[in-house]
JSON list of C-alpha atoms in Angstrom, two decimals:
[
{"chain": "A", "resi": 10, "resn": "THR", "atom": "CA", "xyz": [231.58, 121.51, -59.95]},
{"chain": "A", "resi": 11, "resn": "ASP", "atom": "CA", "xyz": [228.45, 122.85, -61.68]},
{"chain": "A", "resi": 12, "resn": "THR", "atom": "CA", "xyz": [229.58, 126.47, -61.81]},
{"chain": "A", "resi": 13, "resn": "TRP", "atom": "CA", "xyz": [228.98, 126.51, -65.59]},
{"chain": "A", "resi": 14, "resn": "LYS", "atom": "CA", "xyz": [225.24, 126.46, -64.88]},
{"chain": "A", "resi": 15, "resn": "CYS", "atom": "CA", "xyz": [225.31, 130.11, -63.83]},
{"chain": "A", "resi": 16, "resn": "LEU", "atom": "CA", "xyz": [225.64, 130.97, -67.52]},
{"chain": "A", "resi": 17, "resn": "PHE", "atom": "CA", "xyz": [222.31, 129.41, -68.46]},
{"chain": "A", "resi": 18, "resn": "ALA", "atom": "CA", "xyz": [218.97, 130.99, -67.62]},
{"chain": "A", "resi": 19, "resn": "GLU", "atom": "CA", "xyz": [217.21, 127.72, -66.92]},
{"chain": "A", "resi": 20, "resn": "TYR", "atom": "CA", "xyz": [219.59, 127.15, -64.00]},
{"chain": "A", "resi": 21, "resn": "ALA", "atom": "CA", "xyz": [220.42, 130.72, -62.93]},
{"chain": "A", "resi": 22, "resn": "LEU", "atom": "CA", "xyz": [217.08, 132.55, -63.00]},
{"chain": "A", "resi": 23, "resn": "PRO", "atom": "CA", "xyz": [215.48, 130.68, -60.09]},
{"chain": "A", "resi": 24, "resn": "HIS", "atom": "CA", "xyz": [218.22, 132.17, -57.89]},
{"chain": "A", "resi": 25, "resn": "VAL", "atom": "CA", "xyz": [217.88, 135.79, -59.10]},
{"chain": "A", "resi": 26, "resn": "GLN", "atom": "CA", "xyz": [216.04, 137.81, -56.47]},
{"chain": "A", "resi": 27, "resn": "GLU", "atom": "CA", "xyz": [216.05, 141.19, -58.24]},
{"chain": "A", "resi": 28, "resn": "ASP", "atom": "CA", "xyz": [213.40, 142.20, -60.76]},
{"chain": "A", "resi": 29, "resn": "TYR", "atom": "CA", "xyz": [214.39, 141.59, -64.35]},
{"chain": "A", "resi": 30, "resn": "PHE", "atom": "CA", "xyz": [212.98, 141.66, -67.86]},
{"chain": "A", "resi": 31, "resn": "LEU", "atom": "CA", "xyz": [213.48, 138.40, -69.75]},
{"chain": "A", "resi": 32, "resn": "PHE", "atom": "CA", "xyz": [213.69, 138.58, -73.54]},
{"chain": "A", "resi": 33, "resn": "SER", "atom": "CA", "xyz": [214.13, 135.25, -75.27]},
{"chain": "A", "resi": 34, "resn": "TYR", "atom": "CA", "xyz": [213.06, 133.77, -78.58]},
{"chain": "A", "resi": 35, "resn": "LEU", "atom": "CA", "xyz": [211.13, 130.55, -78.12]},
{"chain": "A", "resi": 36, "resn": "ASP", "atom": "CA", "xyz": [213.06, 129.02, -81.02]},
{"chain": "A", "resi": 37, "resn": "ASP", "atom": "CA", "xyz": [216.58, 130.38, -80.86]},
{"chain": "A", "resi": 38, "resn": "SER", "atom": "CA", "xyz": [218.12, 130.17, -84.33]},
{"chain": "A", "resi": 39, "resn": "PHE", "atom": "CA", "xyz": [221.55, 131.30, -83.15]},
{"chain": "A", "resi": 40, "resn": "GLN", "atom": "CA", "xyz": [221.77, 128.67, -80.44]},
{"chain": "A", "resi": 41, "resn": "LEU", "atom": "CA", "xyz": [220.49, 125.94, -82.76]},
{"chain": "A", "resi": 42, "resn": "HIS", "atom": "CA", "xyz": [223.01, 126.88, -85.44]},
{"chain": "A", "resi": 43, "resn": "THR", "atom": "CA", "xyz": [225.80, 126.93, -82.84]},
{"chain": "A", "resi": 44, "resn": "ASP", "atom": "CA", "xyz": [224.80, 123.68, -81.12]},
{"chain": "A", "resi": 45, "resn": "LEU", "atom": "CA", "xyz": [224.00, 121.73, -84.28]},
{"chain": "A", "resi": 46, "resn": "ASN", "atom": "CA", "xyz": [226.65, 123.34, -86.50]},
{"chain": "A", "resi": 47, "resn": "THR", "atom": "CA", "xyz": [224.15, 123.54, -89.35]},
{"chain": "A", "resi": 48, "resn": "LYS", "atom": "CA", "xyz": [221.09, 125.44, -90.55]},
{"chain": "A", "resi": 49, "resn": "PRO", "atom": "CA", "xyz": [217.66, 124.06, -91.51]},
{"chain": "A", "resi": 50, "resn": "PRO", "atom": "CA", "xyz": [216.48, 121.77, -92.84]},
{"chain": "A", "resi": 51, "resn": "PHE", "atom": "CA", "xyz": [217.30, 119.60, -89.85]},
{"chain": "A", "resi": 52, "resn": "GLY", "atom": "CA", "xyz": [217.47, 115.82, -89.76]},
{"chain": "A", "resi": 53, "resn": "PRO", "atom": "CA", "xyz": [215.42, 113.70, -87.31]},
{"chain": "A", "resi": 54, "resn": "ASN", "atom": "CA", "xyz": [217.98, 113.80, -84.47]},
{"chain": "A", "resi": 55, "resn": "GLN", "atom": "CA", "xyz": [218.52, 117.52, -84.94]},
{"chain": "A", "resi": 56, "resn": "LEU", "atom": "CA", "xyz": [214.75, 118.11, -84.85]},
{"chain": "A", "resi": 57, "resn": "THR", "atom": "CA", "xyz": [214.53, 116.15, -81.60]},
{"chain": "A", "resi": 58, "resn": "PHE", "atom": "CA", "xyz": [217.27, 118.36, -80.13]},
{"chain": "A", "resi": 59, "resn": "ALA", "atom": "CA", "xyz": [215.57, 121.54, -81.43]},
{"chain": "A", "resi": 60, "resn": "ARG", "atom": "CA", "xyz": [212.24, 120.54, -79.89]},
{"chain": "A", "resi": 61, "resn": "SER", "atom": "CA", "xyz": [213.92, 119.70, -76.58]},
{"chain": "A", "resi": 62, "resn": "LEU", "atom": "CA", "xyz": [215.69, 123.06, -76.55]},
{"chain": "A", "resi": 63, "resn": "ALA", "atom": "CA", "xyz": [212.43, 124.87, -77.33]},
{"chain": "A", "resi": 64, "resn": "ALA", "atom": "CA", "xyz": [210.68, 123.02, -74.49]},
{"chain": "A", "resi": 65, "resn": "ARG", "atom": "CA", "xyz": [213.43, 123.98, -72.02]},
{"chain": "A", "resi": 66, "resn": "ILE", "atom": "CA", "xyz": [213.35, 127.61, -73.14]},
{"chain": "A", "resi": 67, "resn": "ASN", "atom": "CA", "xyz": [209.55, 127.67, -72.83]},
{"chain": "A", "resi": 68, "resn": "HIS", "atom": "CA", "xyz": [209.70, 126.11, -69.34]},
{"chain": "A", "resi": 69, "resn": "THR", "atom": "CA", "xyz": [212.21, 128.74, -68.20]},
{"chain": "A", "resi": 70, "resn": "ILE", "atom": "CA", "xyz": [210.09, 131.57, -69.62]},
{"chain": "A", "resi": 71, "resn": "MET", "atom": "CA", "xyz": [206.88, 130.26, -68.06]},
{"chain": "A", "resi": 72, "resn": "ALA", "atom": "CA", "xyz": [208.58, 129.86, -64.68]},
{"chain": "A", "resi": 73, "resn": "ALA", "atom": "CA", "xyz": [209.84, 133.46, -64.82]},
{"chain": "A", "resi": 74, "resn": "ALA", "atom": "CA", "xyz": [206.38, 134.74, -65.78]},
{"chain": "A", "resi": 75, "resn": "ALA", "atom": "CA", "xyz": [204.78, 132.71, -62.97]},
{"chain": "A", "resi": 76, "resn": "ALA", "atom": "CA", "xyz": [207.24, 134.33, -60.56]},
{"chain": "A", "resi": 77, "resn": "GLY", "atom": "CA", "xyz": [205.95, 137.75, -61.62]},
{"chain": "A", "resi": 78, "resn": "LYS", "atom": "CA", "xyz": [208.90, 138.67, -63.83]},
{"chain": "A", "resi": 79, "resn": "ALA", "atom": "CA", "xyz": [208.45, 140.69, -67.01]},
{"chain": "A", "resi": 80, "resn": "VAL", "atom": "CA", "xyz": [208.79, 138.45, -70.06]},
{"chain": "A", "resi": 81, "resn": "HIS", "atom": "CA", "xyz": [208.82, 138.96, -73.84]},
{"chain": "A", "resi": 82, "resn": "ALA", "atom": "CA", "xyz": [209.18, 135.77, -75.85]},
{"chain": "A", "resi": 83, "resn": "PRO", "atom": "CA", "xyz": [208.51, 135.99, -79.59]},
{"chain": "A", "resi": 84, "resn": "ALA", "atom": "CA", "xyz": [207.49, 132.66, -81.10]},
{"chain": "A", "resi": 85, "resn": "CYS", "atom": "CA", "xyz": [209.62, 133.00, -84.20]},
{"chain": "A", "resi": 86, "resn": "TYR", "atom": "CA", "xyz": [212.82, 131.47, -85.47]},
{"chain": "A", "resi": 87, "resn": "GLY", "atom": "CA", "xyz": [215.01, 134.47, -84.92]},
{"chain": "A", "resi": 88, "resn": "HIS", "atom": "CA", "xyz": [217.86, 135.81, -82.87]},
{"chain": "A", "resi": 89, "resn": "GLY", "atom": "CA", "xyz": [220.31, 137.77, -84.97]},
{"chain": "A", "resi": 90, "resn": "VAL", "atom": "CA", "xyz": [217.55, 140.11, -86.14]},
{"chain": "A", "resi": 91, "resn": "ILE", "atom": "CA", "xyz": [218.42, 142.51, -83.32]},
{"chain": "A", "resi": 92, "resn": "GLU", "atom": "CA", "xyz": [221.95, 142.83, -84.67]},
{"chain": "A", "resi": 93, "resn": "HIS", "atom": "CA", "xyz": [220.77, 144.83, -87.67]},
{"chain": "A", "resi": 94, "resn": "PHE", "atom": "CA", "xyz": [219.23, 148.25, -87.10]},
{"chain": "A", "resi": 95, "resn": "ASP", "atom": "CA", "xyz": [217.35, 148.26, -90.41]},
{"chain": "A", "resi": 96, "resn": "HIS", "atom": "CA", "xyz": [215.04, 145.51, -89.14]},
{"chain": "A", "resi": 97, "resn": "PHE", "atom": "CA", "xyz": [213.63, 147.86, -86.51]},
{"chain": "A", "resi": 98, "resn": "GLU", "atom": "CA", "xyz": [212.47, 150.27, -89.20]},
{"chain": "A", "resi": 99, "resn": "ASN", "atom": "CA", "xyz": [210.14, 147.61, -90.62]},
{"chain": "A", "resi": 100, "resn": "VAL", "atom": "CA", "xyz": [208.67, 146.25, -87.39]},
{"chain": "A", "resi": 101, "resn": "SER", "atom": "CA", "xyz": [204.89, 146.49, -87.03]},
{"chain": "A", "resi": 102, "resn": "ALA", "atom": "CA", "xyz": [202.38, 145.20, -84.53]},
{"chain": "A", "resi": 103, "resn": "ALA", "atom": "CA", "xyz": [199.41, 143.25, -85.85]}
]
């Protein structure tokens, strides 16, 4: 009855035995926009949801890292940036 959980990393990753590289934004703008059906600024209830989502994402990422998996998790409000090639031309490491 919980087969839908296989679509979500927080439920599926603990069962993955192969090595993997996890890439996930800590604050996922696309998911927030989809779940809340709005863009910032968020109201109080929406902020509570956003913080809860960020905590769940962070927990999943930390669990994967603790299990020895490769992880990259930028702490920025982004997601769709990888859809546009021109963004890669302006990326720099500080």
